[in-house]
Short mmCIF file of C-alpha atoms in Angstrom, two decimals:
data_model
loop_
_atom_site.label_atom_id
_atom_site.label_comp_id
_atom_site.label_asym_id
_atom_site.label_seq_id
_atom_site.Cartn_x
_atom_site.Cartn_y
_atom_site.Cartn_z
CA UNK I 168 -14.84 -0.38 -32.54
CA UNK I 169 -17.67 -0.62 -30.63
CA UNK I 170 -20.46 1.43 -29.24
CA UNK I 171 -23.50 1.66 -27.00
CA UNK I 172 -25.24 2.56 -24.06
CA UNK I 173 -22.75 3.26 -20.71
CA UNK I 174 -22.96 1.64 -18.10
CA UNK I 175 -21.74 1.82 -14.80
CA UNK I 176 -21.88 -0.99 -11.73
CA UNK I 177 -20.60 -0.63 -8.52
CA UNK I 178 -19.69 -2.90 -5.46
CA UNK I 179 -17.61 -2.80 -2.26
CA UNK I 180 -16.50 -5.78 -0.73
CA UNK I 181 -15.18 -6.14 2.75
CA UNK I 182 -11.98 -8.40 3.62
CA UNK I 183 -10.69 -9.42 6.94
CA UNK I 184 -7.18 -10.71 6.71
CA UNK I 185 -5.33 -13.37 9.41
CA UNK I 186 -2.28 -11.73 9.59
CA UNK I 187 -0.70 -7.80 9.79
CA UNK I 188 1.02 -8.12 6.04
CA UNK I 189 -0.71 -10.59 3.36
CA UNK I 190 -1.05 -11.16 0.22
CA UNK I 191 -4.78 -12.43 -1.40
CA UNK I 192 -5.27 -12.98 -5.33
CA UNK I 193 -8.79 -11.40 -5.92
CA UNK I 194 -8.99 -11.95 -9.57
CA UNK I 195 -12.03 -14.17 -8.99
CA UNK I 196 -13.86 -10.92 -7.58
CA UNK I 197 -12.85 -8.82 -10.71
CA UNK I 198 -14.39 -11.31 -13.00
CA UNK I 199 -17.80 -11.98 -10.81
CA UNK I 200 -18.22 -7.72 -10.95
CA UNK I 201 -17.31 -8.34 -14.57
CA UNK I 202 -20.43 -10.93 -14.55
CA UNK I 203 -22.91 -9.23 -12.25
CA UNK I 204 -22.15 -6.07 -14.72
CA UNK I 205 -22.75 -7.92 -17.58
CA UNK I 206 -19.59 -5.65 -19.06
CA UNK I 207 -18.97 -6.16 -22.78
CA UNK I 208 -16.37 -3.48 -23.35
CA UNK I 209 -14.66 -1.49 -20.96
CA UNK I 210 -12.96 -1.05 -17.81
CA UNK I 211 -13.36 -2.47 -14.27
CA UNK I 212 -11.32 -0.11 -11.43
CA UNK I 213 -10.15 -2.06 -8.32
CA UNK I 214 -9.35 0.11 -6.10
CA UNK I 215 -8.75 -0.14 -2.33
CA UNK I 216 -10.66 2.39 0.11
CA UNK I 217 -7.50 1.89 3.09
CA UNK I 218 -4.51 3.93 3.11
CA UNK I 219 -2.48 1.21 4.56
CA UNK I 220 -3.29 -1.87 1.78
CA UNK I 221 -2.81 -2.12 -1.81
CA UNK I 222 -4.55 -3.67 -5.02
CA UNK I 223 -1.16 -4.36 -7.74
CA UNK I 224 -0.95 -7.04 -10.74
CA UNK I 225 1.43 -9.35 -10.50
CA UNK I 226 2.29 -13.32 -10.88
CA UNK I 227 0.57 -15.74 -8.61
CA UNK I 228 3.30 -17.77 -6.70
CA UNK I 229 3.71 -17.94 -2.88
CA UNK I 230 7.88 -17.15 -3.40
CA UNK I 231 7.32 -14.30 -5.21
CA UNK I 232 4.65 -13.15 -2.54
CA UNK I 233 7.62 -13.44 0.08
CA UNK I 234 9.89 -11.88 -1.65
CA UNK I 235 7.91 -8.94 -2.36
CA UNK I 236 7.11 -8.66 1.55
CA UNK I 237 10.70 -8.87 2.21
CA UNK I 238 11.91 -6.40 -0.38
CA UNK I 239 9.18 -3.62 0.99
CA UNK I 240 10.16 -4.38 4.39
CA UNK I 241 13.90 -3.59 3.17
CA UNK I 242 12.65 -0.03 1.90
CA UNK I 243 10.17 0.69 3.98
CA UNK I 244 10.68 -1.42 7.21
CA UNK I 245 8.62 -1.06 10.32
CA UNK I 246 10.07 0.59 13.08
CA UNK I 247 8.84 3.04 16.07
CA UNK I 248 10.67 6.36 15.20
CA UNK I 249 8.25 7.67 12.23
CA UNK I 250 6.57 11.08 13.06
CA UNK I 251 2.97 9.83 11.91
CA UNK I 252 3.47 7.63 15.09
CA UNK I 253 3.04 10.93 17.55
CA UNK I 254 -0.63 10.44 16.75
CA UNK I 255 -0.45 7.30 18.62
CA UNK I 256 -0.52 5.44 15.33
CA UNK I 257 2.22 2.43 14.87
CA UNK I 258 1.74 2.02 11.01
CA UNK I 259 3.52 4.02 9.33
CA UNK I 260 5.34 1.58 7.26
CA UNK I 261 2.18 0.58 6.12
CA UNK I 262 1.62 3.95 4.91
CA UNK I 263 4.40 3.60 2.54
CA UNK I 264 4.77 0.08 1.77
CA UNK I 265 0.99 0.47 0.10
CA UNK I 266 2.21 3.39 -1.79
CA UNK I 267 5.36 1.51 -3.59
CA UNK I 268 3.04 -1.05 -4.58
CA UNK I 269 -0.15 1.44 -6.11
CA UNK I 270 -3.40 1.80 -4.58
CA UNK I 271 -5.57 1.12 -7.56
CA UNK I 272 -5.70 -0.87 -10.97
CA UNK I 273 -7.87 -0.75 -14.21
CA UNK I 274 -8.32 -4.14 -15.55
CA UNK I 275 -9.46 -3.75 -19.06
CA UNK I 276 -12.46 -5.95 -20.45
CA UNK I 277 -12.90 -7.20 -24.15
CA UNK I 278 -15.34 -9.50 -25.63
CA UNK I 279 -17.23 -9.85 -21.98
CA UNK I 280 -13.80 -11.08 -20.25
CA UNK I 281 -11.18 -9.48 -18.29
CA UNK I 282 -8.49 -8.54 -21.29
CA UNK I 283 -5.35 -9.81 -18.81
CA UNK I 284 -2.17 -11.24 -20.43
CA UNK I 285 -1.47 -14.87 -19.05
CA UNK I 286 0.13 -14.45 -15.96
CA UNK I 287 -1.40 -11.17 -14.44
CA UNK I 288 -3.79 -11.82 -11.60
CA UNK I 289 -5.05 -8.86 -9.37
CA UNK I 290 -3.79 -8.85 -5.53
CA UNK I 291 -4.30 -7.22 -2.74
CA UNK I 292 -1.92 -6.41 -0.50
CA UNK I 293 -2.46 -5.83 3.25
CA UNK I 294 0.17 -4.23 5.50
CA UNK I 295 -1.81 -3.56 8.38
CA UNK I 296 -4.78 -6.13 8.65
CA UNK I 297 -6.79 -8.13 10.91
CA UNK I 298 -9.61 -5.91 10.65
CA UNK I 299 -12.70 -5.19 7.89
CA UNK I 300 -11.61 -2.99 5.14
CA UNK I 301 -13.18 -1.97 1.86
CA UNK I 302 -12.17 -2.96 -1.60
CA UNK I 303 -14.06 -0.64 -4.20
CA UNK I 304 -15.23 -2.37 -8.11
CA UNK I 305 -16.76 0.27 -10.45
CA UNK I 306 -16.97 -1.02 -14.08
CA UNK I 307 -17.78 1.22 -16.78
CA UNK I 308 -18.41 0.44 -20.31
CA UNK I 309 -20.68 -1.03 -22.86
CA UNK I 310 -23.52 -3.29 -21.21
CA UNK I 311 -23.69 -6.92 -22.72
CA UNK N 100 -26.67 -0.83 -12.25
CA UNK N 101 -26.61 2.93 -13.57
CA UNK N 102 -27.36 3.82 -17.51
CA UNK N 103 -27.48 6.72 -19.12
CA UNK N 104 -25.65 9.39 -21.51
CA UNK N 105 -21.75 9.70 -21.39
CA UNK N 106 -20.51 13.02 -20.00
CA UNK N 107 -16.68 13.95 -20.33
CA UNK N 108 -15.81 17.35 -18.38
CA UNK N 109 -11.82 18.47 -18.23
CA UNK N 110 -10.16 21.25 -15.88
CA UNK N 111 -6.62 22.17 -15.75
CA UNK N 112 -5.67 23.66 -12.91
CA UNK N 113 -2.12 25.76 -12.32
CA UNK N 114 -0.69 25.53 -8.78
CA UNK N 115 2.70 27.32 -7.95
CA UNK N 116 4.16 25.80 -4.14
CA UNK N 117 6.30 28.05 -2.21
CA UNK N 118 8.99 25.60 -1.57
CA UNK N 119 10.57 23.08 -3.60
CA UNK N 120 9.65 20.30 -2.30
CA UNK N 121 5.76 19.99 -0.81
CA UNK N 122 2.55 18.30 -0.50
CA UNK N 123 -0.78 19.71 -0.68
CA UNK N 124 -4.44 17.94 -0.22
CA UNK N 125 -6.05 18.56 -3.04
CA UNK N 126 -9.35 16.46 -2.43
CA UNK N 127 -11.29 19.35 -2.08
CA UNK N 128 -10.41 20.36 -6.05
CA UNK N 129 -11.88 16.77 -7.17
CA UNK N 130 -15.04 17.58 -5.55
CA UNK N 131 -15.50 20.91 -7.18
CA UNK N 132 -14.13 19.18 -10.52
CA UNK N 133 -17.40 16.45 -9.95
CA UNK N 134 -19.86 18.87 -9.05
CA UNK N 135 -19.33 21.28 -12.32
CA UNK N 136 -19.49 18.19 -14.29
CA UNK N 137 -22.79 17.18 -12.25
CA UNK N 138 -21.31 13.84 -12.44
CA UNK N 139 -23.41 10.86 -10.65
CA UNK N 140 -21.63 7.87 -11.53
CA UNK N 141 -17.97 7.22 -13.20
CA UNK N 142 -14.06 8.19 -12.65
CA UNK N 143 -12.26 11.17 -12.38
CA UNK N 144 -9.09 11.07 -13.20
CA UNK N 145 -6.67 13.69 -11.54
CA UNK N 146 -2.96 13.68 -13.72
CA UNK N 147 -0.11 15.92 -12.86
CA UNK N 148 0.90 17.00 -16.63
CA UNK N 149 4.16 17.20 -15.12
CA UNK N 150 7.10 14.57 -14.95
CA UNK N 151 8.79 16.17 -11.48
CA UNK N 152 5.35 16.35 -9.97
CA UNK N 153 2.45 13.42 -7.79
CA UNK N 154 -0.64 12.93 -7.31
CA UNK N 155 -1.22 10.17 -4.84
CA UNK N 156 -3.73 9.00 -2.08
CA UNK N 157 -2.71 8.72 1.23
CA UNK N 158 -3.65 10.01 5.07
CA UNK N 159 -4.20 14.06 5.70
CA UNK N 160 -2.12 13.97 8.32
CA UNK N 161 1.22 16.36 8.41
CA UNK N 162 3.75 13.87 10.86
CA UNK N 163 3.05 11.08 7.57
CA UNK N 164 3.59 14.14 5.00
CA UNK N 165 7.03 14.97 6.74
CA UNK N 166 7.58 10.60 6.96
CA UNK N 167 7.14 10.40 3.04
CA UNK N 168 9.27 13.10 2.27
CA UNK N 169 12.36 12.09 4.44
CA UNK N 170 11.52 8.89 2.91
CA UNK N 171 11.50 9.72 -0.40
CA UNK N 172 15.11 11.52 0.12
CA UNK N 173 16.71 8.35 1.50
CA UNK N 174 15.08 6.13 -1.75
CA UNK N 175 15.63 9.02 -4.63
CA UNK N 176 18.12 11.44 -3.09
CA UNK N 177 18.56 14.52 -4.53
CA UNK N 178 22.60 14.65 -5.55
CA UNK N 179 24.95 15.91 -8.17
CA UNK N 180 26.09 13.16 -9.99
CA UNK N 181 22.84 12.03 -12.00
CA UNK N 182 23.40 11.48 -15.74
CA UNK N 183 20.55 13.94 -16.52
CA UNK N 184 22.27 16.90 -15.01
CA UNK N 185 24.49 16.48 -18.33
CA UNK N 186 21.57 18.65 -19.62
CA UNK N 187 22.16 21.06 -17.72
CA UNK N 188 19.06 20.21 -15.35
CA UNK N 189 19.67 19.51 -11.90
CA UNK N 190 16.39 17.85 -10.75
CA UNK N 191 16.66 13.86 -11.70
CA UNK N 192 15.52 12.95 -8.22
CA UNK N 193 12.61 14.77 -8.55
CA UNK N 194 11.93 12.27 -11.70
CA UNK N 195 12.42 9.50 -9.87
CA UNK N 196 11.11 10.38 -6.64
CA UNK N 197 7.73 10.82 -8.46
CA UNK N 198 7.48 7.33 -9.65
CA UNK N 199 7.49 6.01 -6.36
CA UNK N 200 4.11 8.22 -5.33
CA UNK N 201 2.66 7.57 -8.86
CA UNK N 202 1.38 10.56 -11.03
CA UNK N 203 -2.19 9.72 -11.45
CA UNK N 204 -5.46 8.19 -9.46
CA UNK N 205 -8.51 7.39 -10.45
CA UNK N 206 -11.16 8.88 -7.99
CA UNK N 207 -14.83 6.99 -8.07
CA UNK N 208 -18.18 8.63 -8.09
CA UNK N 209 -21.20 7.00 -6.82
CA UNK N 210 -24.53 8.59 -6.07
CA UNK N 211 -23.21 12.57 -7.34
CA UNK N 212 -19.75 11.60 -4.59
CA UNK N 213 -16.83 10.75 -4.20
CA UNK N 214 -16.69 7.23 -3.22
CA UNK N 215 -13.90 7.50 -0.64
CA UNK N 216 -12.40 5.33 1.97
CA UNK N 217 -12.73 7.86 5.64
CA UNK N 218 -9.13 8.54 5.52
CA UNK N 219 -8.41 8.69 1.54
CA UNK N 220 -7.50 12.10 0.09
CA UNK N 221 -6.18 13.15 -2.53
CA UNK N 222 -2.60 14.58 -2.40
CA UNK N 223 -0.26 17.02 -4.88
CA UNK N 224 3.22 16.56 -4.38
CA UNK N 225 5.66 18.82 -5.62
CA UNK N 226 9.86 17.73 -6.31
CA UNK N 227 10.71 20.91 -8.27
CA UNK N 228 8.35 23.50 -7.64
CA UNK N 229 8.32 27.38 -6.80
CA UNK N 230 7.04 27.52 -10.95
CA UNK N 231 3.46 26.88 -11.98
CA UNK N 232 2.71 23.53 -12.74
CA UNK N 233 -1.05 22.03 -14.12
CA UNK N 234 -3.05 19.36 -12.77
CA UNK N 235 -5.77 17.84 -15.02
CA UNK N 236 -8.89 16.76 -13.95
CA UNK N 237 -10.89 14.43 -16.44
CA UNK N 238 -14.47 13.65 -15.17
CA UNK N 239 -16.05 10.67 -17.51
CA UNK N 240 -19.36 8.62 -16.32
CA UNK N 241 -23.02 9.38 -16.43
CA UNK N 242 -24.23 13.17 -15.82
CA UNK N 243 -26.75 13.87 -13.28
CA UNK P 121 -19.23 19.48 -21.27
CA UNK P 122 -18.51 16.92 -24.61
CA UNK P 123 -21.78 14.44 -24.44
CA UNK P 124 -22.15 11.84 -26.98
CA UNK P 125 -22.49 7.54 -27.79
CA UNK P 126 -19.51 6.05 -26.36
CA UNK P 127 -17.04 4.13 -27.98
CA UNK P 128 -14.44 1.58 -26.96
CA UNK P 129 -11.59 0.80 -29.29
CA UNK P 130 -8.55 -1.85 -28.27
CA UNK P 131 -5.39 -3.06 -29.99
CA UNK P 132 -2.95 -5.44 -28.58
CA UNK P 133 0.49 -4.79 -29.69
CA UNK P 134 3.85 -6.74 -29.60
CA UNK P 135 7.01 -5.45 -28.67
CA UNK P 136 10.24 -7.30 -28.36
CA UNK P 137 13.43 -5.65 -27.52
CA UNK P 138 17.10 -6.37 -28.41
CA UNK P 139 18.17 -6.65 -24.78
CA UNK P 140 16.73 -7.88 -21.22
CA UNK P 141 17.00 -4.48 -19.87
CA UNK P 142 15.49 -1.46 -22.38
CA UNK P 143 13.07 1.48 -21.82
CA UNK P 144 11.38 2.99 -25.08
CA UNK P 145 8.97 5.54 -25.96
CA UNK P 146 5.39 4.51 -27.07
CA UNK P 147 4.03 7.91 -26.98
CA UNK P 148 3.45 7.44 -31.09
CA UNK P 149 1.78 4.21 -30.72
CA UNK P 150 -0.72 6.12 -28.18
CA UNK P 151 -1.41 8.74 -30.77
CA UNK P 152 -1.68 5.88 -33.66
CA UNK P 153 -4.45 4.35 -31.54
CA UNK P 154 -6.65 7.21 -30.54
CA UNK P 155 -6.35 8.46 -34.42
CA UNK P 156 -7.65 4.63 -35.20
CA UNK P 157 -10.27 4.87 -32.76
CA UNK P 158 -11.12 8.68 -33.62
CA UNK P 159 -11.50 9.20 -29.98
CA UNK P 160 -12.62 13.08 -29.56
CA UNK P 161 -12.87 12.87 -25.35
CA UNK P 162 -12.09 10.35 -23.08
CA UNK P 163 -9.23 7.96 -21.82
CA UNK P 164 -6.93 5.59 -23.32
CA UNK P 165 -5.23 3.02 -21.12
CA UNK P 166 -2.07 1.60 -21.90
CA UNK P 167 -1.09 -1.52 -19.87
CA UNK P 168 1.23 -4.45 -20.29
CA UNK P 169 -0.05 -7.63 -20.36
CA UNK P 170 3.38 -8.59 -18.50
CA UNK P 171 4.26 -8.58 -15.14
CA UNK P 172 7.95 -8.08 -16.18
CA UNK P 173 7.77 -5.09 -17.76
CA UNK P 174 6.07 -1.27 -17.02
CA UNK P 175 4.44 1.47 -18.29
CA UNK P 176 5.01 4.86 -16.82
CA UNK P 177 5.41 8.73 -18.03
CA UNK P 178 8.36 10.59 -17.75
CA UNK P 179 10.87 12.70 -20.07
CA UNK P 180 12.36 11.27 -23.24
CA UNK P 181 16.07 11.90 -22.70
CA UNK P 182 18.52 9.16 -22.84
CA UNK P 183 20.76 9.83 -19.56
CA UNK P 184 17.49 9.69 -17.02
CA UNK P 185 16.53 6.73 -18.88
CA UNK P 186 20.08 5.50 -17.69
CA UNK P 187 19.45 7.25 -14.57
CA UNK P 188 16.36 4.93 -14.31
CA UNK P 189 18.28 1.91 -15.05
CA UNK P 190 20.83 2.17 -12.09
CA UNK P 191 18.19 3.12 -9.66
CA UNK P 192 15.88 0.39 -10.41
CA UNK P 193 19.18 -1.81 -9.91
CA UNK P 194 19.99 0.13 -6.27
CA UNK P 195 16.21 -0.76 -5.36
CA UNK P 196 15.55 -3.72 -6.58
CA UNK P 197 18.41 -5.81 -7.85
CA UNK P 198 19.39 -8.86 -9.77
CA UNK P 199 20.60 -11.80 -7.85
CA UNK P 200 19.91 -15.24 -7.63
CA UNK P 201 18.72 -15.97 -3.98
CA UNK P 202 14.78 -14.88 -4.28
CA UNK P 203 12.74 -17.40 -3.32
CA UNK P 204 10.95 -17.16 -6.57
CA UNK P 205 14.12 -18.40 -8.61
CA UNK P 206 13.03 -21.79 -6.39
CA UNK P 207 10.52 -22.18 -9.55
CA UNK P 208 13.81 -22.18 -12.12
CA UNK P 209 12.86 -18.65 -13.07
CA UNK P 210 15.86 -15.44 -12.87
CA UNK P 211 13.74 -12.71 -12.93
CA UNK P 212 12.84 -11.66 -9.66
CA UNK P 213 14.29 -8.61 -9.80
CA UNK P 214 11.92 -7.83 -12.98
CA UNK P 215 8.43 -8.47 -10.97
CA UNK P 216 9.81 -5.89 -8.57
CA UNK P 217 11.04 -3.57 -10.34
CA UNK P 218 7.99 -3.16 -12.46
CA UNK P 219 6.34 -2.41 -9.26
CA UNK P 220 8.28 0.68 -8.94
CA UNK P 221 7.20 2.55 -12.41
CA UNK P 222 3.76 0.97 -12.56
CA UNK P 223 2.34 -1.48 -15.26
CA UNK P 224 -0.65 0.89 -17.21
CA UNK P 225 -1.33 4.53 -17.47
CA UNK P 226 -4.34 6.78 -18.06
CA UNK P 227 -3.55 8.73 -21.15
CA UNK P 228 -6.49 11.74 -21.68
CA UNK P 229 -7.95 12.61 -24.85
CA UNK P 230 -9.06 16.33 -25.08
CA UNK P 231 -10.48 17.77 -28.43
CA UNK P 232 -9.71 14.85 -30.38
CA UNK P 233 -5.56 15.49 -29.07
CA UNK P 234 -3.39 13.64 -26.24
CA UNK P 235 -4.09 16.14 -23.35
CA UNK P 236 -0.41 15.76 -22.22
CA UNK P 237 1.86 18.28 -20.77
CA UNK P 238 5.10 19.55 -22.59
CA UNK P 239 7.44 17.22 -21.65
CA UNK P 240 5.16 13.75 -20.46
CA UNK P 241 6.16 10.71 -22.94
CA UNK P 242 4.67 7.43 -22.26
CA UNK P 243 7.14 4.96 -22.11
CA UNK P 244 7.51 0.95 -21.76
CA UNK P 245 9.91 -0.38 -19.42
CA UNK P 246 11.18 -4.20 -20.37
CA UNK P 247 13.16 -5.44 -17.51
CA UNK P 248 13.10 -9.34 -18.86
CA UNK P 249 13.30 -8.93 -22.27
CA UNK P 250 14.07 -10.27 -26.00
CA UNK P 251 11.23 -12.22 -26.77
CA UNK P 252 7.71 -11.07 -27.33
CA UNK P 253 5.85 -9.54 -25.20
CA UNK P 254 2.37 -7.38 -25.61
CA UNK P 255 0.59 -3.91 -24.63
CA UNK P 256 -3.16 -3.30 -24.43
CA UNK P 257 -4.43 -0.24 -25.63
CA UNK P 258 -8.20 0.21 -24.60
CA UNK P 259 -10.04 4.33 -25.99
CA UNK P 260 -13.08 4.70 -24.14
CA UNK P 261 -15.02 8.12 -24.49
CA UNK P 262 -16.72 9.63 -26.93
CA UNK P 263 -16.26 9.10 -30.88
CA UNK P 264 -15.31 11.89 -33.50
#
């Protein structure tokens, strides 16, 4: 058990991808909030701010990453004939895809480091990119 | 970096749809939920207490509502032949067409807000409704 | 309004089940925890620490677990040409379907109780299974 004074810590950090649909392990930027928090005990959310990218746990390997692209093209593929696309939007898959992957994760923190089993690493997932978008970090805990 | 003392502030709210299936925006219920806990900095988590039942983030925007629920149909169908209809029930898809939208999120405060993306709300969505079903609301963080 | 020191309280536990494919209810374990950490208000997460497995909430009753099963198989099945199986792994199918029930949940604590509706159960979902694998447990909120 332990207890203390809360803190919280906030940052929002703005990524530009190369392509429409990526993948980017942001782990790293979990831990450095972690760091810049000083967070003993607690939680950090990750949490994206777009309604057409996601933030999921999952292993770190480039076939993986393709096969998860494929598989949520497969159930949510892009085409033209959605109705959101009468606003003169063409993203609608994105829409969806994001939403069978989650939108947000709470990596737990023990003993000042992220409290991750050995293969889970935080990702975002972009499924309509090439432009800024916002990735929220709010950890909330015990202070170091 | 905020400090200060931890508040926790709960609401459960009852909402009874008019159709079976439905979603509703119910963003503007998380802001009244942060504003009676006078909550500056933390989470709020908003939980259907309900296994046939969403809460998700996603666009306000009624072509994409009509796009996820045509969707969902085609993933989750609703049909006879489910095992769980051996109970006598006759809503399984509405169990598994919740998992796909997720039956929690985690909303941010920052500076006594909500610290959303422009297009993020908050959205109920109903599988089984026309019965009153509870939301909980769960405001933790540092009061104002 | 509860106001009070916070408190953080984690266990890790290990699970391993008889066969690759099982879903099983935690919901005790969740209880057993906040009881240990004599959490009064607040949150517990529950999260596995492996990206082959889930955690999600939905009704305790054997045929929509096998309901479960067969859909996660329709979505996301098992087969040996993923590209990840190019790293000698099988499992693909496991890192997806995890995906589709989530990996953690937000379980609320209200006077010193789980504040869960009548019929949520928190469950873990092994999908690459019979060897050991672990769940975090992390209370935050305020103490008893």
């Amino acid at each position: 058990m332990e207890t203390g004074t809360m803190v919280c810590y906030t940052e929002h950090l703005t990524v530009k991808t190369e392509r429409r649909y990526e993948i980017r392990d942001i782990t790293d930027d979990v831990e450095r909030v972690r760091s810049a928090a000083s967070l003993r005990d607690g939680y950090i959310l990750v949490s994206t701010m777009h309604i057409t990218s996601s933030i999921f746990v999952n292993d770190h390997e480039s076939g993986l990453w393709q096969d998860i692209m494929a598989w949520l093209e497969d159930l949510a593929p892009r085409k033209p004939d959605y109705r959101h696309h009468l606003t003169g939007e063409d993203n609608a898959d994105a829409h969806l895809k994001r939403m069978l992957l989650g939108h947000q994760v709470l990596v737990p923190v023990t003993d000042s480091a992220l409290d991750l089993g050995p293969w889970e690493r935080v990702h975002y997932g972009e499924f309509d990119g090439q432009r800024p978008k916002r990735i929220l970090f709010k950890a909330m805990g015990i202070g170091g």
